[in-house]
Short mmCIF file of C-alpha atoms in Angstrom, two decimals:
data_model
loop_
_atom_site.label_atom_id
_atom_site.label_comp_id
_atom_site.label_asym_id
_atom_site.label_seq_id
_atom_site.Cartn_x
_atom_site.Cartn_y
_atom_site.Cartn_z
CA MET A 1 26.56 -20.14 25.33
CA ARG A 2 26.67 -21.16 21.39
CA ILE A 3 25.73 -24.03 19.61
CA ARG A 4 26.51 -24.77 15.95
CA TYR A 5 23.12 -24.18 13.85
CA SER A 6 22.47 -22.13 10.84
CA TRP A 7 19.86 -19.98 11.67
CA VAL A 8 16.47 -20.95 10.27
CA LEU A 9 13.76 -18.46 9.74
CA PHE A 10 10.47 -18.48 8.31
CA VAL A 11 7.72 -17.62 6.55
CA ALA A 12 4.55 -15.65 8.17
CA ALA A 13 2.52 -16.16 10.47
CA VAL A 14 -0.18 -18.21 9.03
CA VAL A 15 -3.85 -19.20 10.75
CA MET A 16 -4.17 -23.07 10.96
CA VAL A 17 -7.32 -24.19 9.58
CA ALA A 18 -8.64 -27.62 8.70
CA SER A 19 -10.33 -28.39 4.81
CA CYS A 20 -13.67 -29.33 4.82
CA ARG A 21 -14.46 -32.24 2.83
CA LYS A 22 -17.42 -33.62 0.69
CA GLN A 23 -18.31 -36.62 2.53
CA GLN A 24 -20.92 -36.90 4.80
CA ARG A 25 -20.04 -35.76 8.63
CA PRO A 26 -21.96 -35.71 12.10
CA GLU A 27 -24.07 -32.63 12.60
CA PHE A 28 -22.49 -29.67 13.98
CA VAL A 29 -22.74 -29.36 17.39
CA MET A 30 -22.79 -25.44 18.67
CA ALA A 31 -20.47 -25.17 21.93
CA GLU A 32 -22.14 -24.19 25.35
CA ARG A 33 -21.29 -20.89 26.61
CA ASP A 34 -18.01 -21.16 28.69
CA THR A 35 -18.65 -19.21 31.67
CA THR A 36 -15.24 -20.09 33.30
CA ILE A 37 -13.46 -17.53 30.92
CA THR A 38 -13.68 -13.94 32.75
CA VAL A 39 -11.90 -10.69 32.86
CA GLU A 40 -8.88 -12.07 34.94
CA ASN A 41 -8.04 -15.48 32.58
CA ALA A 42 -9.45 -13.60 29.39
CA PHE A 43 -7.33 -13.21 26.59
CA SER A 44 -9.05 -9.81 26.12
CA GLU A 45 -10.19 -8.19 28.57
CA LEU A 46 -12.81 -7.17 26.25
CA PHE A 47 -16.31 -8.22 26.05
CA LEU A 48 -19.33 -8.08 23.86
CA ASP A 49 -22.70 -8.32 24.90
CA SER A 50 -24.50 -11.84 23.59
CA ALA A 51 -27.18 -9.85 22.04
CA ALA A 52 -24.70 -8.03 19.70
CA VAL A 53 -23.71 -11.24 18.01
CA ALA A 54 -27.62 -12.55 18.09
CA HIS A 55 -28.51 -9.26 16.13
CA PHE A 56 -25.59 -9.57 14.02
CA VAL A 57 -26.24 -13.11 12.95
CA ALA A 58 -30.16 -12.17 12.58
CA ASP A 59 -29.53 -9.26 10.72
CA THR A 60 -26.73 -10.39 8.44
CA THR A 61 -27.50 -12.43 5.61
CA LEU A 62 -25.23 -15.69 6.41
CA HIS A 63 -25.67 -19.21 5.48
CA ASP A 64 -26.79 -21.06 8.22
CA SER A 65 -23.59 -23.39 8.88
CA LEU A 66 -21.55 -19.99 8.76
CA ALA A 67 -23.90 -18.29 11.65
CA ILE A 68 -23.93 -21.46 13.85
CA ARG A 69 -20.07 -21.38 13.87
CA ILE A 70 -19.96 -17.59 14.68
CA ARG A 71 -22.45 -17.99 17.70
CA SER A 72 -20.94 -21.07 18.81
CA PHE A 73 -17.19 -19.49 18.28
CA TYR A 74 -18.08 -16.64 20.71
CA ASN A 75 -19.97 -19.42 23.15
CA SER A 76 -16.71 -21.40 23.43
CA ARG A 77 -14.72 -17.97 24.49
CA ASN A 78 -17.68 -16.28 26.63
CA TYR A 79 -18.17 -13.69 24.24
CA GLN A 80 -14.52 -12.09 24.57
CA PHE A 81 -13.39 -10.23 21.59
CA ALA A 82 -11.06 -11.91 19.25
CA TRP A 83 -9.44 -9.16 17.21
CA PHE A 84 -9.42 -5.86 19.72
CA PHE A 85 -7.66 -5.35 23.07
CA PRO A 86 -8.30 -2.36 25.32
CA GLU A 87 -5.29 -0.84 23.99
CA GLY A 88 -6.11 -1.40 20.39
CA MET A 89 -6.64 -3.70 17.19
CA ALA A 90 -4.90 -7.04 17.24
CA ALA A 91 -1.86 -7.01 15.24
CA TYR A 92 -2.71 -10.72 13.39
CA VAL A 93 -5.62 -8.40 12.25
CA HIS A 94 -3.25 -7.52 9.42
CA THR A 95 -1.52 -10.68 9.14
CA PHE A 96 -4.87 -12.24 7.98
CA LEU A 97 -5.63 -9.58 6.07
CA ASN A 98 -2.62 -9.66 4.35
CA MET A 99 -3.34 -13.80 3.61
CA GLN A 100 -6.58 -13.15 1.99
CA GLN A 101 -4.54 -10.37 -0.24
CA GLN A 102 -2.39 -13.06 -1.41
CA PHE A 103 -4.79 -15.81 -1.61
CA ILE A 104 -7.07 -12.91 -4.06
CA HIS A 105 -3.68 -12.29 -6.15
CA TYR A 106 -2.84 -15.92 -6.68
CA SER A 107 -6.13 -17.62 -7.13
CA GLY A 108 -7.65 -14.20 -9.50
CA ASP A 109 -10.61 -14.61 -7.40
CA SER A 110 -12.01 -11.00 -5.80
CA THR A 111 -15.16 -12.31 -4.14
CA LEU A 112 -13.75 -11.97 -0.74
CA PHE A 113 -12.43 -8.69 -1.15
CA ASP A 114 -14.70 -6.64 1.39
CA PRO A 115 -13.70 -2.83 0.48
CA ASP A 116 -16.37 -1.54 3.71
CA LEU A 117 -14.05 -3.54 6.04
CA ASP A 118 -10.54 -2.39 4.87
CA GLN A 119 -12.08 1.17 5.22
CA ARG A 120 -13.42 0.39 8.72
CA ILE A 121 -10.02 -1.60 9.60
CA GLU A 122 -7.99 1.88 8.36
CA THR A 123 -10.20 3.80 10.45
CA LEU A 124 -9.78 1.93 13.70
CA GLY A 125 -6.24 1.07 12.98
CA SER A 126 -5.02 4.20 14.96
CA ARG A 127 -7.21 4.02 18.10
CA ARG A 128 -5.13 3.33 21.30
CA GLN A 129 -8.22 3.18 23.39
CA ILE A 130 -11.05 0.41 22.35
CA SER A 131 -14.78 0.77 24.26
CA PRO A 132 -16.52 -2.75 24.24
CA GLU A 133 -19.54 -0.29 23.88
CA ASP A 134 -18.54 1.38 20.68
CA THR A 135 -21.03 0.08 17.71
CA ALA A 136 -17.90 0.71 15.29
CA VAL A 137 -15.90 -1.97 17.14
CA ILE A 138 -18.35 -3.99 17.68
CA GLU A 139 -19.60 -4.23 13.75
CA ALA A 140 -15.64 -4.24 12.44
CA GLU A 141 -15.12 -7.33 15.47
CA LEU A 142 -18.05 -9.27 13.84
CA LEU A 143 -17.37 -8.15 10.44
CA LEU A 144 -13.90 -9.85 11.01
CA THR A 145 -14.62 -12.90 12.68
CA ARG A 146 -17.43 -13.65 9.56
CA GLN A 147 -14.76 -12.59 7.04
CA PHE A 148 -12.59 -14.59 8.32
CA PHE A 149 -14.57 -17.82 7.89
CA ARG A 150 -15.60 -16.85 4.76
CA TYR A 151 -11.56 -16.69 4.18
CA ALA A 152 -10.82 -19.82 4.90
CA TYR A 153 -14.10 -21.36 3.40
CA TYR A 154 -12.41 -19.79 -0.13
CA ALA A 155 -8.82 -20.75 0.46
CA TYR A 156 -9.00 -24.39 2.39
CA SER A 157 -12.55 -25.97 1.43
CA GLY A 158 -11.89 -27.54 -1.96
CA ASP A 159 -15.77 -26.83 -2.74
CA ARG A 160 -18.41 -24.06 -2.99
CA ASP A 161 -20.69 -26.29 -0.44
CA VAL A 162 -20.42 -23.78 2.47
CA ASN A 163 -19.29 -26.43 4.92
CA LEU A 164 -17.08 -24.99 8.00
CA GLN A 165 -17.00 -28.81 9.81
CA ASP A 166 -13.72 -29.20 10.41
CA LEU A 167 -13.04 -25.35 10.91
CA GLY A 168 -11.24 -24.87 14.03
CA TRP A 169 -10.03 -21.37 14.90
CA PHE A 170 -8.60 -20.85 18.20
CA ILE A 171 -5.81 -17.58 17.61
CA PRO A 172 -5.69 -16.05 21.48
CA ARG A 173 -5.51 -19.79 23.41
CA ARG A 174 -2.56 -20.33 22.82
CA LYS A 175 -0.87 -17.13 24.21
CA LEU A 176 -2.70 -17.55 27.05
CA ASP A 177 -0.57 -20.62 28.04
CA MET A 178 2.23 -18.56 28.32
CA VAL A 179 2.82 -18.39 31.75
CA SER A 180 2.20 -22.28 32.00
CA PHE A 181 5.02 -22.64 28.90
CA LEU A 182 7.56 -20.71 30.98
CA ASP A 183 6.83 -22.47 34.07
CA SER A 184 7.08 -25.84 32.41
CA LEU A 185 9.71 -25.46 30.64
CA LEU A 186 11.77 -24.19 33.68
CA ALA A 187 10.57 -26.84 35.86
CA ASN A 188 11.16 -29.59 33.51
CA LYS A 189 14.66 -28.28 32.61
CA GLY A 190 14.58 -28.68 28.63
CA GLY A 191 12.00 -31.91 29.65
CA LYS A 192 9.44 -32.79 27.04
CA VAL A 193 5.92 -30.95 27.72
CA GLU A 194 3.43 -31.49 24.48
CA TRP A 195 1.82 -28.19 24.26
CA TYR A 196 5.50 -26.68 23.57
CA GLU A 197 6.78 -29.28 21.59
CA PRO A 198 9.28 -27.32 19.18
CA VAL A 199 7.93 -26.75 15.86
CA ASN A 200 11.48 -25.88 14.51
CA ARG A 201 15.01 -25.59 15.35
CA GLN A 202 15.12 -21.84 16.15
CA TYR A 203 12.35 -22.26 18.56
CA ASN A 204 14.70 -25.52 20.12
CA LEU A 205 18.02 -23.53 19.76
CA LEU A 206 16.32 -20.33 21.71
CA LYS A 207 14.77 -22.65 24.25
CA LYS A 208 18.56 -23.67 25.29
CA HIS A 209 19.36 -20.20 25.53
CA LEU A 210 16.77 -19.25 27.97
CA LEU A 211 17.39 -22.39 30.37
CA GLU A 212 21.48 -20.92 30.20
CA PHE A 213 19.65 -17.49 31.20
CA SER A 214 17.49 -19.18 33.84
CA GLU A 215 20.60 -19.86 35.66
CA LEU A 216 22.18 -16.73 35.87
CA GLU A 217 18.87 -14.64 36.77
CA THR A 218 20.11 -14.41 40.32
CA ALA A 219 23.83 -14.11 39.55
CA PRO A 220 25.68 -11.65 41.78
CA GLU A 221 27.23 -9.91 38.61
CA TRP A 222 23.87 -8.06 37.78
CA GLU A 223 23.03 -6.72 41.19
CA GLU A 224 24.65 -3.48 40.55
CA GLU A 225 24.20 -1.01 37.21
CA LEU A 226 27.42 -0.52 35.63
CA MET A 227 27.74 3.27 34.97
CA ALA A 228 29.82 4.54 31.98
CA GLY A 229 32.10 7.06 32.16
CA LYS A 230 32.73 10.64 31.24
CA ARG A 231 34.26 9.03 27.87
CA PRO A 232 34.32 5.67 26.48
CA TYR A 233 36.95 3.29 27.69
CA LYS A 234 39.62 2.26 25.09
CA THR A 235 42.37 -0.38 24.69
CA GLY A 236 45.20 0.47 27.19
CA GLU A 237 43.04 2.57 29.48
CA SER A 238 42.14 1.98 32.86
CA ALA A 239 38.37 1.54 34.25
CA ALA A 240 37.35 0.14 37.55
CA VAL A 241 34.62 -1.47 35.96
CA ALA A 242 36.65 -3.68 34.00
CA PRO A 243 36.32 -6.69 36.28
CA VAL A 244 32.81 -6.86 36.29
CA VAL A 245 32.57 -6.03 32.42
CA ARG A 246 34.92 -9.10 32.19
CA LYS A 247 32.75 -11.35 34.40
CA ARG A 248 29.41 -10.77 32.79
CA LEU A 249 30.83 -11.18 29.29
CA ALA A 250 32.31 -14.53 30.40
CA LEU A 251 29.04 -15.43 31.81
CA LEU A 252 27.30 -14.28 28.21
CA GLY A 253 29.95 -16.47 26.42
CA TYR A 254 32.50 -13.76 25.68
CA PRO A 255 35.34 -15.07 27.95
CA VAL A 256 38.66 -13.22 27.92
CA PRO A 257 41.48 -15.58 27.84
CA GLU A 258 44.15 -15.83 30.25
CA GLU A 259 43.30 -12.43 32.11
CA PRO A 260 42.82 -12.24 35.60
CA ASP A 261 39.41 -11.43 36.69
CA THR A 262 40.38 -8.74 38.80
CA LEU A 263 42.36 -6.52 35.86
CA THR A 264 41.52 -2.86 35.73
CA VAL A 265 42.98 -2.45 32.22
CA ILE A 266 41.18 -2.31 29.14
CA THR A 267 43.23 -4.97 27.13
CA ALA A 268 43.03 -6.26 23.55
CA GLY A 269 41.68 -9.48 24.49
CA LEU A 270 38.82 -7.38 26.63
CA ALA A 271 38.71 -5.38 23.62
CA ASN A 272 38.33 -8.11 21.33
CA ALA A 273 35.34 -9.66 23.60
CA VAL A 274 33.34 -6.75 23.40
CA LYS A 275 33.80 -6.63 19.67
CA SER A 276 32.36 -9.88 19.36
CA PHE A 277 29.88 -8.83 21.72
CA GLN A 278 29.17 -5.77 19.89
CA LYS A 279 28.39 -7.81 16.56
CA HIS A 280 25.78 -10.02 18.22
CA TYR A 281 23.77 -7.22 19.78
CA GLY A 282 24.01 -4.87 16.94
CA LEU A 283 26.36 -2.30 18.13
CA THR A 284 29.43 -0.65 15.95
CA GLU A 285 31.96 -3.22 16.72
CA ASP A 286 34.96 -0.69 17.62
CA GLY A 287 35.92 -2.88 20.70
CA VAL A 288 35.32 0.24 23.00
CA LEU A 289 33.50 0.60 26.45
CA GLY A 290 30.59 2.88 25.54
CA ALA A 291 27.47 4.01 26.79
CA ALA A 292 26.05 1.34 24.32
CA VAL A 293 28.00 -1.62 25.65
CA PHE A 294 27.14 -0.60 28.95
CA ARG A 295 23.56 -0.44 28.46
CA GLU A 296 22.98 -3.93 26.99
CA LEU A 297 25.32 -5.46 29.28
CA ASN A 298 23.09 -3.98 32.11
CA VAL A 299 20.01 -5.64 30.75
CA PRO A 300 19.32 -8.42 33.71
CA PRO A 301 18.77 -12.41 32.83
CA ALA A 302 15.20 -12.08 33.58
CA ALA A 303 14.84 -9.49 31.27
CA ARG A 304 16.69 -11.39 28.24
CA MET A 305 14.48 -14.44 29.21
CA LYS A 306 11.15 -12.61 28.90
CA GLN A 307 12.71 -11.34 25.39
CA LEU A 308 13.76 -14.84 24.22
CA LEU A 309 10.11 -16.25 25.46
CA ILE A 310 8.67 -13.45 22.84
CA ASN A 311 10.64 -14.69 20.09
CA MET A 312 10.40 -18.26 20.68
CA GLU A 313 6.33 -17.61 20.67
CA ARG A 314 6.97 -15.43 17.36
CA MET A 315 8.65 -19.05 16.31
CA ARG A 316 5.50 -20.72 17.29
CA TRP A 317 3.17 -18.79 14.58
CA MET A 318 5.69 -19.51 11.78
CA GLN A 319 6.30 -22.68 9.41
CA GLU A 320 9.50 -24.01 8.95
CA ASN A 321 12.41 -22.98 6.70
CA PRO A 322 11.48 -23.83 3.19
CA GLU A 323 13.88 -25.63 1.14
CA THR A 324 13.51 -23.05 -1.64
CA ASP A 325 14.78 -20.02 -2.65
CA TYR A 326 13.53 -16.84 -0.59
CA LEU A 327 13.86 -13.50 1.09
CA LEU A 328 13.91 -12.69 4.75
CA VAL A 329 14.24 -8.99 6.07
CA ASN A 330 14.57 -9.32 9.62
CA ILE A 331 13.31 -5.50 10.30
CA PRO A 332 15.06 -5.04 13.77
CA GLU A 333 18.59 -6.77 12.28
CA PHE A 334 18.27 -4.24 9.71
CA ARG A 335 19.78 -7.29 6.97
CA LEU A 336 18.25 -9.06 3.93
CA HIS A 337 18.93 -12.84 3.99
CA VAL A 338 18.88 -13.93 0.37
CA TYR A 339 18.60 -18.26 0.45
CA GLU A 340 19.08 -20.32 -2.24
CA GLN A 341 17.37 -23.99 -1.84
CA GLY A 342 17.08 -23.22 1.88
CA LYS A 343 20.91 -22.24 2.44
CA LEU A 344 22.32 -18.71 2.66
CA ALA A 345 23.68 -17.52 -0.44
CA PHE A 346 23.96 -13.51 0.77
CA ASP A 347 22.46 -10.88 3.03
CA MET A 348 22.84 -7.15 2.83
CA ASP A 349 22.47 -4.15 5.03
CA VAL A 350 18.87 -2.41 4.50
CA VAL A 351 17.04 0.90 5.66
CA VAL A 352 13.50 -0.02 6.90
CA GLY A 353 10.56 2.04 8.08
CA SER A 354 10.73 4.67 10.33
CA VAL A 355 8.96 4.41 13.85
CA ALA A 356 6.27 6.70 12.52
CA HIS A 357 6.29 4.64 9.33
CA SER A 358 6.79 1.29 10.10
CA THR A 359 7.54 -1.41 8.09
CA VAL A 360 4.67 -3.92 8.04
CA ILE A 361 5.39 -7.85 9.00
CA PHE A 362 4.15 -10.02 6.44
CA SER A 363 4.97 -12.51 3.45
CA GLY A 364 4.60 -12.18 -0.09
CA VAL A 365 5.80 -13.53 -3.83
CA LEU A 366 8.26 -11.37 -5.93
CA ASP A 367 7.37 -11.89 -9.18
CA GLN A 368 8.53 -8.62 -10.70
CA VAL A 369 11.78 -6.92 -11.27
CA VAL A 370 11.71 -2.84 -12.39
CA PHE A 371 14.44 -1.29 -13.90
CA SER A 372 14.85 2.53 -13.94
CA PRO A 373 11.97 2.88 -12.04
CA TYR A 374 9.66 6.15 -11.91
CA TRP A 375 8.65 6.75 -8.52
CA ASN A 376 5.07 7.13 -7.97
CA VAL A 377 4.12 9.19 -4.89
CA PRO A 378 2.23 7.79 -2.22
CA ALA A 379 -0.76 9.67 -1.53
CA SER A 380 0.26 10.68 1.85
CA ILE A 381 3.84 11.97 0.99
CA LEU A 382 2.03 13.81 -1.53
CA LYS A 383 -0.13 15.33 0.87
CA ASN A 384 2.26 16.14 3.90
CA GLU A 385 5.29 16.68 2.00
CA ILE A 386 5.03 17.25 -1.71
CA LEU A 387 1.60 19.58 -1.88
CA PRO A 388 2.87 21.75 1.04
CA ALA A 389 6.46 22.14 -1.11
CA ILE A 390 4.93 22.91 -4.01
CA ALA A 391 3.17 26.24 -2.36
CA ARG A 392 6.31 27.31 -1.00
CA ASN A 393 8.11 26.40 -4.42
CA PRO A 394 6.12 26.56 -7.94
CA ASN A 395 9.50 24.88 -9.18
CA TYR A 396 9.81 22.28 -6.78
CA LEU A 397 8.72 19.36 -9.38
CA ALA A 398 11.10 20.40 -11.96
CA ARG A 399 13.81 20.78 -9.72
CA HIS A 400 13.43 17.35 -8.22
CA ARG A 401 12.70 15.74 -12.12
CA MET A 402 8.76 14.87 -11.14
CA GLU A 403 5.78 15.23 -13.03
CA TRP A 404 1.99 15.34 -12.82
CA ASN A 405 0.54 11.88 -14.02
CA GLY A 406 -3.25 12.52 -13.41
CA ASN A 407 -4.05 13.63 -10.09
CA SER A 408 -0.91 12.01 -8.62
CA VAL A 409 2.83 12.97 -8.71
CA ARG A 410 5.63 10.82 -10.06
CA GLN A 411 9.41 11.19 -10.47
CA LEU A 412 11.13 10.60 -13.47
CA PRO A 413 13.65 7.62 -13.76
CA GLY A 414 17.12 8.76 -13.78
CA PRO A 415 19.55 10.21 -11.26
CA GLY A 416 18.41 11.20 -7.86
CA ASN A 417 15.08 8.96 -8.46
CA SER A 418 14.23 8.15 -4.80
CA LEU A 419 14.17 4.32 -5.53
CA GLY A 420 17.18 4.82 -7.08
CA GLN A 421 17.92 1.98 -10.06
CA VAL A 422 15.74 -0.78 -9.52
CA LYS A 423 12.82 -1.58 -7.75
CA PHE A 424 11.38 -5.33 -6.61
CA LEU A 425 7.44 -5.93 -6.47
CA PHE A 426 5.72 -8.43 -4.20
CA PRO A 427 2.08 -7.92 -4.36
CA ASN A 428 0.99 -7.20 -1.25
CA SER A 429 -2.16 -4.36 0.34
CA TYR A 430 0.80 -2.36 1.96
CA ASN A 431 2.34 -0.71 -0.92
CA ILE A 432 5.93 -1.99 0.16
CA TYR A 433 8.53 -3.34 -2.18
CA LEU A 434 12.28 -3.06 -2.15
CA HIS A 435 14.50 -1.01 -3.91
CA ASP A 436 17.74 0.84 -4.42
CA THR A 437 18.29 4.32 -3.02
CA PRO A 438 20.42 7.35 -4.23
CA SER A 439 21.12 7.73 -0.19
CA LYS A 440 23.71 5.36 0.34
CA SER A 441 25.10 7.37 3.50
CA LEU A 442 22.08 5.49 5.28
CA PHE A 443 23.67 2.34 5.37
CA GLY A 444 26.76 3.36 7.74
CA GLU A 445 24.46 3.86 10.56
CA SER A 446 24.08 1.09 12.84
CA LYS A 447 20.44 1.68 13.48
CA ARG A 448 18.52 2.23 10.05
CA ALA A 449 14.85 2.92 10.14
CA PHE A 450 14.49 6.01 8.14
CA SER A 451 11.95 5.39 5.47
CA HIS A 452 8.53 5.79 4.95
CA GLY A 453 7.83 1.98 4.64
CA CYS A 454 9.60 0.22 2.15
CA ILE A 455 13.08 -1.36 2.10
CA ARG A 456 15.93 0.04 0.56
CA LEU A 457 18.86 -2.12 -0.24
CA SER A 458 22.73 -1.59 -0.01
CA GLU A 459 23.37 -3.88 -3.05
CA PRO A 460 20.22 -3.90 -5.50
CA LYS A 461 22.27 -4.80 -8.55
CA LYS A 462 23.50 -8.52 -6.57
CA LEU A 463 20.07 -9.16 -5.50
CA ALA A 464 18.94 -8.33 -9.64
CA GLU A 465 21.37 -10.73 -10.53
CA PHE A 466 20.49 -13.61 -8.51
CA LEU A 467 16.45 -13.17 -9.04
CA LEU A 468 17.61 -13.29 -13.11
CA ARG A 469 20.63 -15.69 -13.03
CA LYS A 470 18.38 -18.25 -14.47
CA ASP A 471 17.65 -16.35 -17.51
CA SER A 472 20.83 -16.40 -19.92
CA THR A 473 19.50 -13.35 -21.47
CA TRP A 474 20.21 -11.33 -18.52
CA THR A 475 23.59 -10.68 -17.74
CA PRO A 476 25.71 -8.82 -15.43
CA GLU A 477 26.37 -6.33 -18.02
CA LYS A 478 22.65 -6.09 -19.54
CA ILE A 479 21.31 -5.60 -15.82
CA ALA A 480 23.78 -2.80 -15.55
CA GLY A 481 22.60 -1.42 -18.20
CA ALA A 482 18.74 -1.56 -17.64
CA MET A 483 19.49 0.19 -14.56
CA GLN A 484 21.34 3.04 -15.94
CA ALA A 485 19.06 3.32 -19.21
CA GLY A 486 16.96 5.86 -17.61
CA LYS A 487 14.11 4.37 -19.33
CA GLU A 488 11.58 2.41 -16.87
CA LYS A 489 11.38 -1.68 -17.81
CA TYR A 490 9.18 -4.67 -16.15
CA VAL A 491 10.45 -7.69 -15.86
CA ARG A 492 8.15 -10.32 -14.65
CA LEU A 493 9.51 -13.56 -13.53
CA LYS A 494 8.50 -17.03 -14.70
CA ASN A 495 6.55 -18.23 -12.35
CA GLU A 496 8.87 -21.14 -11.31
CA ASP A 497 11.21 -18.26 -10.70
CA GLN A 498 9.26 -16.37 -8.19
CA VAL A 499 10.74 -16.12 -4.79
CA PRO A 500 8.89 -15.59 -1.41
CA VAL A 501 9.59 -12.61 0.39
CA ILE A 502 9.29 -12.71 4.32
CA ILE A 503 9.02 -9.57 5.89
CA GLY A 504 10.32 -10.83 9.82
CA TYR A 505 10.58 -9.32 13.07
CA PHE A 506 12.96 -10.96 15.55
CA THR A 507 14.78 -9.15 18.00
CA ALA A 508 16.43 -12.56 19.04
CA TRP A 509 17.71 -15.54 17.06
CA VAL A 510 20.82 -18.03 16.56
CA ASP A 511 22.66 -17.00 13.58
CA LYS A 512 24.38 -19.44 11.31
CA GLU A 513 27.69 -19.47 13.27
CA GLY A 514 25.71 -20.68 16.21
CA ALA A 515 25.94 -17.48 18.45
CA LEU A 516 22.68 -16.17 20.14
CA ASN A 517 21.93 -12.55 18.83
CA PHE A 518 19.91 -9.63 20.53
CA ARG A 519 18.46 -6.56 18.68
CA ASN A 520 16.73 -3.45 19.92
CA ASP A 521 12.89 -3.76 19.74
CA VAL A 522 12.88 -0.88 16.95
CA TYR A 523 8.87 -0.98 16.93
CA GLY A 524 7.74 -1.69 20.48
CA HIS A 525 6.13 -5.10 19.07
CA ASP A 526 8.14 -7.08 21.77
CA GLN A 527 6.64 -4.72 24.62
CA GLN A 528 3.27 -5.09 23.52
CA MET A 529 3.64 -8.72 23.62
CA MET A 530 5.68 -8.54 27.45
CA ARG A 531 2.55 -6.19 28.27
CA ARG A 532 0.31 -9.09 27.70
CA TYR A 533 2.35 -11.91 28.66
CA PHE A 534 3.97 -10.41 31.92
CA ALA A 535 0.96 -8.36 32.88
CA GLY A 536 1.94 -6.56 36.73
CA SER A 537 5.50 -7.70 36.25
CA ASP A 538 8.62 -5.35 36.24
CA LEU A 539 10.01 -6.04 32.88
CA ASN A 540 13.67 -4.61 33.96
CA GLY A 541 13.22 -6.34 37.23
CA PRO A 542 13.54 -9.77 39.04
CA SER A 543 11.02 -12.34 36.89
CA ARG A 544 8.19 -13.43 38.33
CA LEU A 545 8.13 -16.52 36.70
#
């Protein structure tokens, strides 16, 4: 099940909009209400009262063309919500807001910024139960739609005439086709179906593996669950489960050469196959048959098919791999990949946000390197951690080399600073950046979700050297000196040297060696998508596809 291709990963998800032009166009025709959309077939089970949209359009200061398009948009979806689901706010709300933030940063035009909307989103973002009757939710839904249309105009129209003639926004509909996509993919055995045509090589690679897993869906080797022993099985030991393990590994592309299928001894050949399996599933590579190996081997092909489909859908949101320098952090993999002119230069381990402080999935442009940085303590950490610690121990700030800076607290550069000796900034609305850390021990863990949301690097000096390699004044020796200087120094990259940063979330991909990889759904994003795409099916049982 290996296919030789390099790992192609992509820039953050974007909403496709058409640009408005100044030439004369036919008059916009408002869509009629599509009453074929019901709770049973809608993308969101939440529906607006049409009167709420009418009141919003009447009571809000809107250009006539914008008002018409808002009404037309909701007519075409029979007034189902676009930004909220019963279980909470859609994940792509933050994708859109980050796109807007990036536009504001690059254009220098802050006209779009709406602090009231940001406050509403922050307030509603933590809710896990949404009512279509809630006035706050209705207002946020309509304001988000209006704000998206405004953003599209500012970012893509090319003029200041409010003309949304060519704007086509249809975020949810494509996801509704997921069941049809799966049916077509399996029925045609990889045949061409226009609406699921691949948009990048990763999509094609995952599709091929999906078809291979479809052939394993009823394989008898997964009829019984493999039970771990009281202790892990090591090389040379006997284990009754060894024959089934050997068969499953072979079916997954990890054959043990020249060994009988019925052999119960854990041979060196079997241990090597286990090591390879562990590498591609994010486990400690020790060749030992322990609980973690059994857990991954017990995942049935039907569940892997769903995981592949979820990641294929993510690939459909993405643009192709840029042929430029860029950085990719894959959160479930806990790795940073550094690309030079579209080719992998090197990668390194990272620590990402914990489940409680999950790292946001977005993109930006790295434009500054900060040596010997201060750590400006975020307001949430100040409130929840620092102030209680000060109350317990008045010398807390001094002991941790911290000081008051106005109404906030910062940690001085130098030994013990939480950001280590260097940080890397890319403007975003989440206050997330890459940085060094004095706590190196966590990089020895196979699962590295421990931070408050920012991303800790195992080899920050190597990244600094890469980013500054085109500036002859920044030698490795000078970079090392700046990191150890104990005095904060900002270095802004030249415009042509600024590097795109992608904070991605892929739990399945094909790596540079052509091997399929799986990782755990560390933040539960796969599960959220599966509940929507595969509602009513047993995610760990037989496929209903």
